[in-house]
Structures are given as C-alpha cells and as structure tokens.
Amino acid sequence: MINRRSQGLNKREKKVLNRVILGVVVLSLLFLLFAPGRGVFPYRGLKKEVQRLNTENKTLQQQNVELAQEIERLKHDEAYFEQLARDKFGLLKKNEEVYELRKK
C-alpha cells in the first residue's frame, strides 16, 4: 500500500481526476456566464442601460443649456419678455383692448 502511494496515480485514476477537474471548470464557467444577476446576460443588459442613461443625460444637458439661455433672454430682452407675455399668457398693457375678428 505504501509502495503504491509513492508511485502516484495510475492511468485510469488520472483520467477520472482529469474529467472531474474539467467538469468543475466547465460548471464554474457556466455559473459565471449564466448566474442570476452576475452573468454575461445581466452585464449586457446593464451595459445597454448605461448607454440609454448616457444618451438621456446628454439630452437633458442640452435642454438645460437651452433653458439657461431662455432665462438670460427673459432677464435682458424686454421686447422678448413682452411678446412672450402677450402670446403665451394673453396679457395686455394698460389701456389696450383686444378685438377678435371672425369670418362669416
């Protein structure tokens, strides 16, 4: 018995051991690829989500710039402010009257 251990594994035992190791490696890889919340598919989904959020972020930044420009224009351009007040809110100056003309 002591003599056999010092010689190592025979051919059949090595083959079985190699298959077990290969099976463990394959199962580990499959787990890494398809594990819920950790695998390749959730990673790809998260990558798409990051892309979508980056696009949305760029759009919001552009809207922010446009709104900041609008605020500056409202602060400094009285004619624009007055026109907006008339068009959007229907406001009038003192002693102004509105006449509606309708076609018959």
PDB file of N, CA and C in Angstrom:
ATOM      1  N   MET A   1       0.824  -1.183   0.000  1.00  0.00           N
ATOM      2  CA  MET A   1       0.000   0.000   0.000  1.00  0.00           C
ATOM      3  C   MET A   1       0.871   1.250   0.000  1.00  0.00           C
ATOM      4  N   ILE A   2       1.917   1.239   0.812  1.00  0.00           N
ATOM      5  CA  ILE A   2       2.824   2.376   0.887  1.00  0.00           C
ATOM      6  C   ILE A   2       3.551   2.527  -0.436  1.00  0.00           C
ATOM      7  N   ASN A   3       3.897   1.434  -1.012  1.00  0.00           N
ATOM      8  CA  ASN A   3       4.621   1.445  -2.266  1.00  0.00           C
ATOM      9  C   ASN A   3       3.783   2.075  -3.387  1.00  0.00           C
ATOM     10  N   ARG A   4       2.490   1.787  -3.421  1.00  0.00           N
ATOM     11  CA  ARG A   4       1.593   2.292  -4.464  1.00  0.00           C
ATOM     12  C   ARG A   4       1.437   3.803  -4.360  1.00  0.00           C
ATOM     13  N   ARG A   5       1.319   4.350  -3.177  1.00  0.00           N
ATOM     14  CA  ARG A   5       1.153   5.788  -2.990  1.00  0.00           C
ATOM     15  C   ARG A   5       2.381   6.556  -3.450  1.00  0.00           C
ATOM     16  N   SER A   6       3.519   5.998  -3.250  1.00  0.00           N
ATOM     17  CA  SER A   6       4.739   6.692  -3.661  1.00  0.00           C
ATOM     18  C   SER A   6       4.864   6.725  -5.180  1.00  0.00           C
ATOM     19  N   GLN A   7       4.188   5.818  -5.870  1.00  0.00           N
ATOM     20  CA  GLN A   7       4.243   5.786  -7.326  1.00  0.00           C
ATOM     21  C   GLN A   7       3.283   6.797  -7.953  1.00  0.00           C
ATOM     22  N   GLY A   8       2.289   7.269  -7.258  1.00  0.00           N
ATOM     23  CA  GLY A   8       1.316   8.213  -7.803  1.00  0.00           C
ATOM     24  C   GLY A   8       0.086   7.500  -8.319  1.00  0.00           C
ATOM     25  N   LEU A   9      -0.683   8.184  -9.140  1.00  0.00           N
ATOM     26  CA  LEU A   9      -1.932   7.640  -9.667  1.00  0.00           C
ATOM     27  C   LEU A   9      -1.666   6.834 -10.930  1.00  0.00           C
ATOM     28  N   ASN A  10      -2.501   5.780 -11.078  1.00  0.00           N
ATOM     29  CA  ASN A  10      -2.365   5.020 -12.318  1.00  0.00           C
ATOM     30  C   ASN A  10      -3.110   5.751 -13.443  1.00  0.00           C
ATOM     31  N   LYS A  11      -3.046   5.219 -14.632  1.00  0.00           N
ATOM     32  CA  LYS A  11      -3.605   5.872 -15.807  1.00  0.00           C
ATOM     33  C   LYS A  11      -5.112   6.116 -15.671  1.00  0.00           C
ATOM     34  N   ARG A  12      -5.819   5.138 -15.182  1.00  0.00           N
ATOM     35  CA  ARG A  12      -7.280   5.238 -15.045  1.00  0.00           C
ATOM     36  C   ARG A  12      -7.650   6.301 -14.022  1.00  0.00           C
ATOM     37  N   GLU A  13      -6.958   6.333 -12.910  1.00  0.00           N
ATOM     38  CA  GLU A  13      -7.232   7.324 -11.868  1.00  0.00           C
ATOM     39  C   GLU A  13      -6.935   8.737 -12.370  1.00  0.00           C
ATOM     40  N   LYS A  14      -5.865   8.886 -13.140  1.00  0.00           N
ATOM     41  CA  LYS A  14      -5.537  10.195 -13.709  1.00  0.00           C
ATOM     42  C   LYS A  14      -6.636  10.660 -14.662  1.00  0.00           C
ATOM     43  N   LYS A  15      -7.157   9.723 -15.449  1.00  0.00           N
ATOM     44  CA  LYS A  15      -8.217  10.044 -16.397  1.00  0.00           C
ATOM     45  C   LYS A  15      -9.469  10.515 -15.656  1.00  0.00           C
ATOM     46  N   VAL A  16      -9.836   9.799 -14.598  1.00  0.00           N
ATOM     47  CA  VAL A  16     -11.010  10.173 -13.803  1.00  0.00           C
ATOM     48  C   VAL A  16     -10.788  11.537 -13.150  1.00  0.00           C
ATOM     49  N   LEU A  17      -9.612  11.748 -12.596  1.00  0.00           N
ATOM     50  CA  LEU A  17      -9.296  13.019 -11.948  1.00  0.00           C
ATOM     51  C   LEU A  17      -9.343  14.177 -12.954  1.00  0.00           C
ATOM     52  N   ASN A  18      -8.803  13.961 -14.138  1.00  0.00           N
ATOM     53  CA  ASN A  18      -8.844  14.993 -15.182  1.00  0.00           C
ATOM     54  C   ASN A  18     -10.280  15.330 -15.580  1.00  0.00           C
ATOM     55  N   ARG A  19     -11.124  14.308 -15.676  1.00  0.00           N
ATOM     56  CA  ARG A  19     -12.531  14.545 -16.024  1.00  0.00           C
ATOM     57  C   ARG A  19     -13.249  15.314 -14.920  1.00  0.00           C
ATOM     58  N   VAL A  20     -12.966  14.979 -13.684  1.00  0.00           N
ATOM     59  CA  VAL A  20     -13.588  15.690 -12.556  1.00  0.00           C
ATOM     60  C   VAL A  20     -13.157  17.157 -12.566  1.00  0.00           C
ATOM     61  N   ILE A  21     -11.872  17.384 -12.762  1.00  0.00           N
ATOM     62  CA  ILE A  21     -11.358  18.762 -12.800  1.00  0.00           C
ATOM     63  C   ILE A  21     -11.982  19.523 -13.969  1.00  0.00           C
ATOM     64  N   LEU A  22     -12.056  18.884 -15.131  1.00  0.00           N
ATOM     65  CA  LEU A  22     -12.663  19.509 -16.301  1.00  0.00           C
ATOM     66  C   LEU A  22     -14.137  19.833 -16.036  1.00  0.00           C
ATOM     67  N   GLY A  23     -14.845  18.894 -15.403  1.00  0.00           N
ATOM     68  CA  GLY A  23     -16.255  19.125 -15.072  1.00  0.00           C
ATOM     69  C   GLY A  23     -16.430  20.306 -14.137  1.00  0.00           C
ATOM     70  N   VAL A  24     -15.562  20.394 -13.125  1.00  0.00           N
ATOM     71  CA  VAL A  24     -15.636  21.514 -12.180  1.00  0.00           C
ATOM     72  C   VAL A  24     -15.356  22.834 -12.900  1.00  0.00           C
ATOM     73  N   VAL A  25     -14.369  22.838 -13.773  1.00  0.00           N
ATOM     74  CA  VAL A  25     -14.030  24.057 -14.524  1.00  0.00           C
ATOM     75  C   VAL A  25     -15.200  24.469 -15.420  1.00  0.00           C
ATOM     76  N   VAL A  26     -15.782  23.506 -16.135  1.00  0.00           N
ATOM     77  CA  VAL A  26     -16.907  23.804 -17.028  1.00  0.00           C
ATOM     78  C   VAL A  26     -18.095  24.328 -16.229  1.00  0.00           C
ATOM     79  N   LEU A  27     -18.410  23.674 -15.117  1.00  0.00           N
ATOM     80  CA  LEU A  27     -19.528  24.141 -14.289  1.00  0.00           C
ATOM     81  C   LEU A  27     -19.263  25.537 -13.730  1.00  0.00           C
ATOM     82  N   SER A  28     -18.028  25.794 -13.352  1.00  0.00           N
ATOM     83  CA  SER A  28     -17.678  27.128 -12.848  1.00  0.00           C
ATOM     84  C   SER A  28     -17.858  28.187 -13.930  1.00  0.00           C
ATOM     85  N   LEU A  29     -17.412  27.878 -15.137  1.00  0.00           N
ATOM     86  CA  LEU A  29     -17.574  28.824 -16.247  1.00  0.00           C
ATOM     87  C   LEU A  29     -19.045  29.055 -16.574  1.00  0.00           C
ATOM     88  N   LEU A  30     -19.821  27.978 -16.583  1.00  0.00           N
ATOM     89  CA  LEU A  30     -21.255  28.123 -16.837  1.00  0.00           C
ATOM     90  C   LEU A  30     -21.915  28.976 -15.762  1.00  0.00           C
ATOM     91  N   PHE A  31     -21.513  28.777 -14.522  1.00  0.00           N
ATOM     92  CA  PHE A  31     -22.065  29.585 -13.436  1.00  0.00           C
ATOM     93  C   PHE A  31     -21.710  31.051 -13.633  1.00  0.00           C
ATOM     94  N   LEU A  32     -20.464  31.321 -13.998  1.00  0.00           N
ATOM     95  CA  LEU A  32     -20.049  32.711 -14.215  1.00  0.00           C
ATOM     96  C   LEU A  32     -20.794  33.352 -15.378  1.00  0.00           C
ATOM     97  N   LEU A  33     -21.093  32.569 -16.402  1.00  0.00           N
ATOM     98  CA  LEU A  33     -21.788  33.118 -17.565  1.00  0.00           C
ATOM     99  C   LEU A  33     -23.275  33.342 -17.317  1.00  0.00           C
ATOM    100  N   PHE A  34     -23.908  32.441 -16.602  1.00  0.00           N
ATOM    101  CA  PHE A  34     -25.363  32.469 -16.509  1.00  0.00           C
ATOM    102  C   PHE A  34     -25.911  32.687 -15.104  1.00  0.00           C
ATOM    103  N   ALA A  35     -25.074  32.998 -14.143  1.00  0.00           N
ATOM    104  CA  ALA A  35     -25.543  33.193 -12.770  1.00  0.00           C
ATOM    105  C   ALA A  35     -26.520  34.362 -12.723  1.00  0.00           C
ATOM    106  N   PRO A  36     -27.604  34.219 -11.978  1.00  0.00           N
ATOM    107  CA  PRO A  36     -28.581  35.310 -11.887  1.00  0.00           C
ATOM    108  C   PRO A  36     -27.942  36.565 -11.288  1.00  0.00           C
ATOM    109  N   GLY A  37     -28.064  37.658 -12.021  1.00  0.00           N
ATOM    110  CA  GLY A  37     -27.548  38.928 -11.537  1.00  0.00           C
ATOM    111  C   GLY A  37     -26.063  39.131 -11.726  1.00  0.00           C
ATOM    112  N   ARG A  38     -25.340  38.120 -12.208  1.00  0.00           N
ATOM    113  CA  ARG A  38     -23.888  38.241 -12.320  1.00  0.00           C
ATOM    114  C   ARG A  38     -23.349  37.846 -13.681  1.00  0.00           C
ATOM    115  N   GLY A  39     -24.109  37.138 -14.449  1.00  0.00           N
ATOM    116  CA  GLY A  39     -23.593  36.563 -15.682  1.00  0.00           C
ATOM    117  C   GLY A  39     -23.453  37.560 -16.816  1.00  0.00           C
ATOM    118  N   VAL A  40     -23.199  37.022 -17.980  1.00  0.00           N
ATOM    119  CA  VAL A  40     -22.986  37.831 -19.176  1.00  0.00           C
ATOM    120  C   VAL A  40     -24.265  38.554 -19.582  1.00  0.00           C
ATOM    121  N   PHE A  41     -25.395  37.887 -19.501  1.00  0.00           N
ATOM    122  CA  PHE A  41     -26.643  38.500 -19.944  1.00  0.00           C
ATOM    123  C   PHE A  41     -27.042  39.697 -19.085  1.00  0.00           C
ATOM    124  N   PRO A  42     -26.995  39.588 -17.762  1.00  0.00           N
ATOM    125  CA  PRO A  42     -27.269  40.798 -16.973  1.00  0.00           C
ATOM    126  C   PRO A  42     -26.256  41.908 -17.242  1.00  0.00           C
ATOM    127  N   TYR A  43     -25.014  41.542 -17.482  1.00  0.00           N
ATOM    128  CA  TYR A  43     -23.980  42.541 -17.790  1.00  0.00           C
ATOM    129  C   TYR A  43     -24.319  43.283 -19.080  1.00  0.00           C
ATOM    130  N   ARG A  44     -24.738  42.535 -20.099  1.00  0.00           N
ATOM    131  CA  ARG A  44     -25.104  43.170 -21.366  1.00  0.00           C
ATOM    132  C   ARG A  44     -26.307  44.082 -21.178  1.00  0.00           C
ATOM    133  N   GLY A  45     -27.279  43.639 -20.369  1.00  0.00           N
ATOM    134  CA  GLY A  45     -28.443  44.484 -20.095  1.00  0.00           C
ATOM    135  C   GLY A  45     -28.047  45.764 -19.384  1.00  0.00           C
ATOM    136  N   LEU A  46     -27.140  45.639 -18.427  1.00  0.00           N
ATOM    137  CA  LEU A  46     -26.676  46.823 -17.701  1.00  0.00           C
ATOM    138  C   LEU A  46     -25.891  47.755 -18.617  1.00  0.00           C
ATOM    139  N   LYS A  47     -25.141  47.181 -19.532  1.00  0.00           N
ATOM    140  CA  LYS A  47     -24.373  47.997 -20.477  1.00  0.00           C
ATOM    141  C   LYS A  47     -25.319  48.814 -21.363  1.00  0.00           C
ATOM    142  N   LYS A  48     -26.400  48.181 -21.826  1.00  0.00           N
ATOM    143  CA  LYS A  48     -27.397  48.899 -22.629  1.00  0.00           C
ATOM    144  C   LYS A  48     -28.067  49.994 -21.800  1.00  0.00           C
ATOM    145  N   GLU A  49     -28.339  49.710 -20.553  1.00  0.00           N
ATOM    146  CA  GLU A  49     -28.960  50.697 -19.664  1.00  0.00           C
ATOM    147  C   GLU A  49     -28.041  51.895 -19.475  1.00  0.00           C
ATOM    148  N   VAL A  50     -26.750  51.646 -19.329  1.00  0.00           N
ATOM    149  CA  VAL A  50     -25.781  52.742 -19.184  1.00  0.00           C
ATOM    150  C   VAL A  50     -25.772  53.595 -20.447  1.00  0.00           C
ATOM    151  N   GLN A  51     -25.809  52.956 -21.611  1.00  0.00           N
ATOM    152  CA  GLN A  51     -25.853  53.702 -22.876  1.00  0.00           C
ATOM    153  C   GLN A  51     -27.103  54.573 -22.943  1.00  0.00           C
ATOM    154  N   ARG A  52     -28.240  54.002 -22.580  1.00  0.00           N
ATOM    155  CA  ARG A  52     -29.501  54.745 -22.617  1.00  0.00           C
ATOM    156  C   ARG A  52     -29.449  55.936 -21.670  1.00  0.00           C
ATOM    157  N   LEU A  53     -28.911  55.720 -20.472  1.00  0.00           N
ATOM    158  CA  LEU A  53     -28.821  56.799 -19.499  1.00  0.00           C
ATOM    159  C   LEU A  53     -27.844  57.880 -19.947  1.00  0.00           C
ATOM    160  N   ASN A  54     -26.756  57.497 -20.601  1.00  0.00           N
ATOM    161  CA  ASN A  54     -25.820  58.491 -21.128  1.00  0.00           C
ATOM    162  C   ASN A  54     -26.482  59.347 -22.200  1.00  0.00           C
ATOM    163  N   THR A  55     -27.256  58.710 -23.066  1.00  0.00           N
ATOM    164  CA  THR A  55     -27.978  59.451 -24.102  1.00  0.00           C
ATOM    165  C   THR A  55     -28.992  60.397 -23.472  1.00  0.00           C
ATOM    166  N   GLU A  56     -29.727  59.898 -22.498  1.00  0.00           N
ATOM    167  CA  GLU A  56     -30.710  60.738 -21.803  1.00  0.00           C
ATOM    168  C   GLU A  56     -30.017  61.897 -21.093  1.00  0.00           C
ATOM    169  N   ASN A  57     -28.862  61.627 -20.506  1.00  0.00           N
ATOM    170  CA  ASN A  57     -28.102  62.662 -19.810  1.00  0.00           C
ATOM    171  C   ASN A  57     -27.675  63.766 -20.777  1.00  0.00           C
ATOM    172  N   LYS A  58     -27.207  63.384 -21.963  1.00  0.00           N
ATOM    173  CA  LYS A  58     -26.811  64.378 -22.967  1.00  0.00           C
ATOM    174  C   LYS A  58     -28.002  65.230 -23.391  1.00  0.00           C
ATOM    175  N   THR A  59     -29.150  64.585 -23.578  1.00  0.00           N
ATOM    176  CA  THR A  59     -30.359  65.317 -23.953  1.00  0.00           C
ATOM    177  C   THR A  59     -30.744  66.306 -22.863  1.00  0.00           C
ATOM    178  N   LEU A  60     -30.697  65.866 -21.619  1.00  0.00           N
ATOM    179  CA  LEU A  60     -31.049  66.745 -20.504  1.00  0.00           C
ATOM    180  C   LEU A  60     -30.055  67.890 -20.359  1.00  0.00           C
ATOM    181  N   GLN A  61     -28.786  67.627 -20.607  1.00  0.00           N
ATOM    182  CA  GLN A  61     -27.789  68.701 -20.547  1.00  0.00           C
ATOM    183  C   GLN A  61     -28.067  69.748 -21.624  1.00  0.00           C
ATOM    184  N   GLN A  62     -28.440  69.295 -22.817  1.00  0.00           N
ATOM    185  CA  GLN A  62     -28.765  70.230 -23.902  1.00  0.00           C
ATOM    186  C   GLN A  62     -29.996  71.058 -23.539  1.00  0.00           C
ATOM    187  N   GLN A  63     -31.010  70.411 -22.970  1.00  0.00           N
ATOM    188  CA  GLN A  63     -32.207  71.138 -22.540  1.00  0.00           C
ATOM    189  C   GLN A  63     -31.851  72.149 -21.460  1.00  0.00           C
ATOM    190  N   ASN A  64     -30.949  71.781 -20.572  1.00  0.00           N
ATOM    191  CA  ASN A  64     -30.515  72.674 -19.503  1.00  0.00           C
ATOM    192  C   ASN A  64     -29.850  73.920 -20.080  1.00  0.00           C
ATOM    193  N   VAL A  65     -29.007  73.732 -21.089  1.00  0.00           N
ATOM    194  CA  VAL A  65     -28.341  74.865 -21.745  1.00  0.00           C
ATOM    195  C   VAL A  65     -29.381  75.773 -22.400  1.00  0.00           C
ATOM    196  N   GLU A  66     -30.343  75.160 -23.097  1.00  0.00           N
ATOM    197  CA  GLU A  66     -31.386  75.944 -23.762  1.00  0.00           C
ATOM    198  C   GLU A  66     -32.220  76.726 -22.750  1.00  0.00           C
ATOM    199  N   LEU A  67     -32.548  76.095 -21.631  1.00  0.00           N
ATOM    200  CA  LEU A  67     -33.330  76.788 -20.599  1.00  0.00           C
ATOM    201  C   LEU A  67     -32.533  77.925 -19.966  1.00  0.00           C
ATOM    202  N   ALA A  68     -31.243  77.725 -19.770  1.00  0.00           N
ATOM    203  CA  ALA A  68     -30.402  78.792 -19.216  1.00  0.00           C
ATOM    204  C   ALA A  68     -30.349  79.975 -20.180  1.00  0.00           C
ATOM    205  N   GLN A  69     -30.269  79.684 -21.480  1.00  0.00           N
ATOM    206  CA  GLN A  69     -30.284  80.756 -22.477  1.00  0.00           C
ATOM    207  C   GLN A  69     -31.625  81.486 -22.469  1.00  0.00           C
ATOM    208  N   GLU A  70     -32.702  80.743 -22.337  1.00  0.00           N
ATOM    209  CA  GLU A  70     -34.045  81.342 -22.270  1.00  0.00           C
ATOM    210  C   GLU A  70     -34.167  82.250 -21.053  1.00  0.00           C
ATOM    211  N   ILE A  71     -33.643  81.808 -19.923  1.00  0.00           N
ATOM    212  CA  ILE A  71     -33.684  82.624 -18.698  1.00  0.00           C
ATOM    213  C   ILE A  71     -32.917  83.925 -18.909  1.00  0.00           C
ATOM    214  N   GLU A  72     -31.736  83.825 -19.486  1.00  0.00           N
ATOM    215  CA  GLU A  72     -30.935  85.033 -19.737  1.00  0.00           C
ATOM    216  C   GLU A  72     -31.661  85.977 -20.691  1.00  0.00           C
ATOM    217  N   ARG A  73     -32.287  85.428 -21.702  1.00  0.00           N
ATOM    218  CA  ARG A  73     -33.022  86.268 -22.657  1.00  0.00           C
ATOM    219  C   ARG A  73     -34.203  86.950 -21.973  1.00  0.00           C
ATOM    220  N   LEU A  74     -34.900  86.214 -21.119  1.00  0.00           N
ATOM    221  CA  LEU A  74     -36.029  86.812 -20.395  1.00  0.00           C
ATOM    222  C   LEU A  74     -35.564  87.911 -19.445  1.00  0.00           C
ATOM    223  N   LYS A  75     -34.382  87.746 -18.868  1.00  0.00           N
ATOM    224  CA  LYS A  75     -33.860  88.754 -17.938  1.00  0.00           C
ATOM    225  C   LYS A  75     -33.440  90.037 -18.652  1.00  0.00           C
ATOM    226  N   HIS A  76     -32.923  89.916 -19.878  1.00  0.00           N
ATOM    227  CA  HIS A  76     -32.271  91.058 -20.507  1.00  0.00           C
ATOM    228  C   HIS A  76     -32.985  91.605 -21.745  1.00  0.00           C
ATOM    229  N   ASP A  77     -33.921  90.890 -22.301  1.00  0.00           N
ATOM    230  CA  ASP A  77     -34.588  91.335 -23.530  1.00  0.00           C
ATOM    231  C   ASP A  77     -36.054  91.638 -23.223  1.00  0.00           C
ATOM    232  N   GLU A  78     -36.346  92.925 -22.991  1.00  0.00           N
ATOM    233  CA  GLU A  78     -37.711  93.315 -22.607  1.00  0.00           C
ATOM    234  C   GLU A  78     -38.715  93.057 -23.717  1.00  0.00           C
ATOM    235  N   ALA A  79     -38.330  93.279 -24.954  1.00  0.00           N
ATOM    236  CA  ALA A  79     -39.251  93.063 -26.072  1.00  0.00           C
ATOM    237  C   ALA A  79     -39.644  91.582 -26.158  1.00  0.00           C
ATOM    238  N   TYR A  80     -38.683  90.705 -25.969  1.00  0.00           N
ATOM    239  CA  TYR A  80     -38.966  89.269 -25.989  1.00  0.00           C
ATOM    240  C   TYR A  80     -39.876  88.893 -24.820  1.00  0.00           C
ATOM    241  N   PHE A  81     -39.572  89.445 -23.654  1.00  0.00           N
ATOM    242  CA  PHE A  81     -40.378  89.175 -22.461  1.00  0.00           C
ATOM    243  C   PHE A  81     -41.821  89.617 -22.691  1.00  0.00           C
ATOM    244  N   GLU A  82     -41.987  90.817 -23.247  1.00  0.00           N
ATOM    245  CA  GLU A  82     -43.328  91.352 -23.507  1.00  0.00           C
ATOM    246  C   GLU A  82     -44.062  90.500 -24.535  1.00  0.00           C
ATOM    247  N   GLN A  83     -43.380  90.126 -25.606  1.00  0.00           N
ATOM    248  CA  GLN A  83     -44.004  89.304 -26.645  1.00  0.00           C
ATOM    249  C   GLN A  83     -44.441  87.948 -26.087  1.00  0.00           C
ATOM    250  N   LEU A  84     -43.610  87.357 -25.264  1.00  0.00           N
ATOM    251  CA  LEU A  84     -43.947  86.074 -24.645  1.00  0.00           C
ATOM    252  C   LEU A  84     -45.157  86.222 -23.728  1.00  0.00           C
ATOM    253  N   ALA A  85     -45.199  87.305 -22.959  1.00  0.00           N
ATOM    254  CA  ALA A  85     -46.329  87.549 -22.059  1.00  0.00           C
ATOM    255  C   ALA A  85     -47.620  87.710 -22.857  1.00  0.00           C
ATOM    256  N   ARG A  86     -47.533  88.380 -23.987  1.00  0.00           N
ATOM    257  CA  ARG A  86     -48.727  88.574 -24.818  1.00  0.00           C
ATOM    258  C   ARG A  86     -49.162  87.252 -25.466  1.00  0.00           C
ATOM    259  N   ASP A  87     -48.224  86.557 -26.078  1.00  0.00           N
ATOM    260  CA  ASP A  87     -48.567  85.344 -26.828  1.00  0.00           C
ATOM    261  C   ASP A  87     -48.968  84.179 -25.932  1.00  0.00           C
ATOM    262  N   LYS A  88     -48.187  83.952 -24.915  1.00  0.00           N
ATOM    263  CA  LYS A  88     -48.399  82.752 -24.099  1.00  0.00           C
ATOM    264  C   LYS A  88     -49.487  82.944 -23.042  1.00  0.00           C
ATOM    265  N   PHE A  89     -49.528  84.129 -22.462  1.00  0.00           N
ATOM    266  CA  PHE A  89     -50.441  84.339 -21.333  1.00  0.00           C
ATOM    267  C   PHE A  89     -51.577  85.310 -21.640  1.00  0.00           C
ATOM    268  N   GLY A  90     -51.586  85.886 -22.833  1.00  0.00           N
ATOM    269  CA  GLY A  90     -52.672  86.783 -23.211  1.00  0.00           C
ATOM    270  C   GLY A  90     -52.694  88.080 -22.423  1.00  0.00           C
ATOM    271  N   LEU A  91     -51.559  88.546 -21.957  1.00  0.00           N
ATOM    272  CA  LEU A  91     -51.504  89.769 -21.159  1.00  0.00           C
ATOM    273  C   LEU A  91     -51.531  90.995 -22.067  1.00  0.00           C
ATOM    274  N   LEU A  92     -52.047  92.093 -21.508  1.00  0.00           N
ATOM    275  CA  LEU A  92     -52.157  93.351 -22.237  1.00  0.00           C
ATOM    276  C   LEU A  92     -51.513  94.464 -21.437  1.00  0.00           C
ATOM    277  N   LYS A  93     -51.125  95.531 -22.148  1.00  0.00           N
ATOM    278  CA  LYS A  93     -50.650  96.730 -21.459  1.00  0.00           C
ATOM    279  C   LYS A  93     -51.866  97.520 -20.999  1.00  0.00           C
ATOM    280  N   LYS A  94     -51.634  98.514 -20.160  1.00  0.00           N
ATOM    281  CA  LYS A  94     -52.726  99.377 -19.715  1.00  0.00           C
ATOM    282  C   LYS A  94     -53.341 100.067 -20.921  1.00  0.00           C
ATOM    283  N   ASN A  95     -54.640 100.180 -20.888  1.00  0.00           N
ATOM    284  CA  ASN A  95     -55.419 100.870 -21.920  1.00  0.00           C
ATOM    285  C   ASN A  95     -55.366 100.181 -23.284  1.00  0.00           C
ATOM    286  N   GLU A  96     -54.995  98.909 -23.349  1.00  0.00           N
ATOM    287  CA  GLU A  96     -55.051  98.160 -24.599  1.00  0.00           C
ATOM    288  C   GLU A  96     -56.326  97.338 -24.618  1.00  0.00           C
ATOM    289  N   GLU A  97     -56.860  97.155 -25.795  1.00  0.00           N
ATOM    290  CA  GLU A  97     -58.052  96.333 -25.959  1.00  0.00           C
ATOM    291  C   GLU A  97     -57.790  95.303 -27.049  1.00  0.00           C
ATOM    292  N   VAL A  98     -58.436  94.159 -26.925  1.00  0.00           N
ATOM    293  CA  VAL A  98     -58.294  93.096 -27.911  1.00  0.00           C
ATOM    294  C   VAL A  98     -59.587  93.009 -28.704  1.00  0.00           C
ATOM    295  N   TYR A  99     -59.448  92.950 -30.004  1.00  0.00           N
ATOM    296  CA  TYR A  99     -60.604  92.781 -30.877  1.00  0.00           C
ATOM    297  C   TYR A  99     -60.443  91.455 -31.601  1.00  0.00           C
ATOM    298  N   GLU A 100     -61.469  90.640 -31.536  1.00  0.00           N
ATOM    299  CA  GLU A 100     -61.457  89.369 -32.256  1.00  0.00           C
ATOM    300  C   GLU A 100     -62.284  89.512 -33.505  1.00  0.00           C
ATOM    301  N   LEU A 101     -61.698  89.213 -34.630  1.00  0.00           N
ATOM    302  CA  LEU A 101     -62.405  89.284 -35.897  1.00  0.00           C
ATOM    303  C   LEU A 101     -62.714  87.865 -36.349  1.00  0.00           C
ATOM    304  N   ARG A 102     -63.978  87.640 -36.620  1.00  0.00           N
ATOM    305  CA  ARG A 102     -64.402  86.309 -37.058  1.00  0.00           C
ATOM    306  C   ARG A 102     -64.905  86.390 -38.486  1.00  0.00           C
ATOM    307  N   LYS A 103     -64.588  85.372 -39.257  1.00  0.00           N
ATOM    308  CA  LYS A 103     -65.110  85.304 -40.618  1.00  0.00           C
ATOM    309  C   LYS A 103     -66.527  84.772 -40.576  1.00  0.00           C
ATOM    310  N   LYS A 104     -67.337  85.261 -41.512  1.00  0.00           N
ATOM    311  CA  LYS A 104     -68.726  84.789 -41.574  1.00  0.00           C
ATOM    312  C   LYS A 104     -68.846  83.608 -42.475  1.00  0.00           C
TER     313      LYS A 104
END
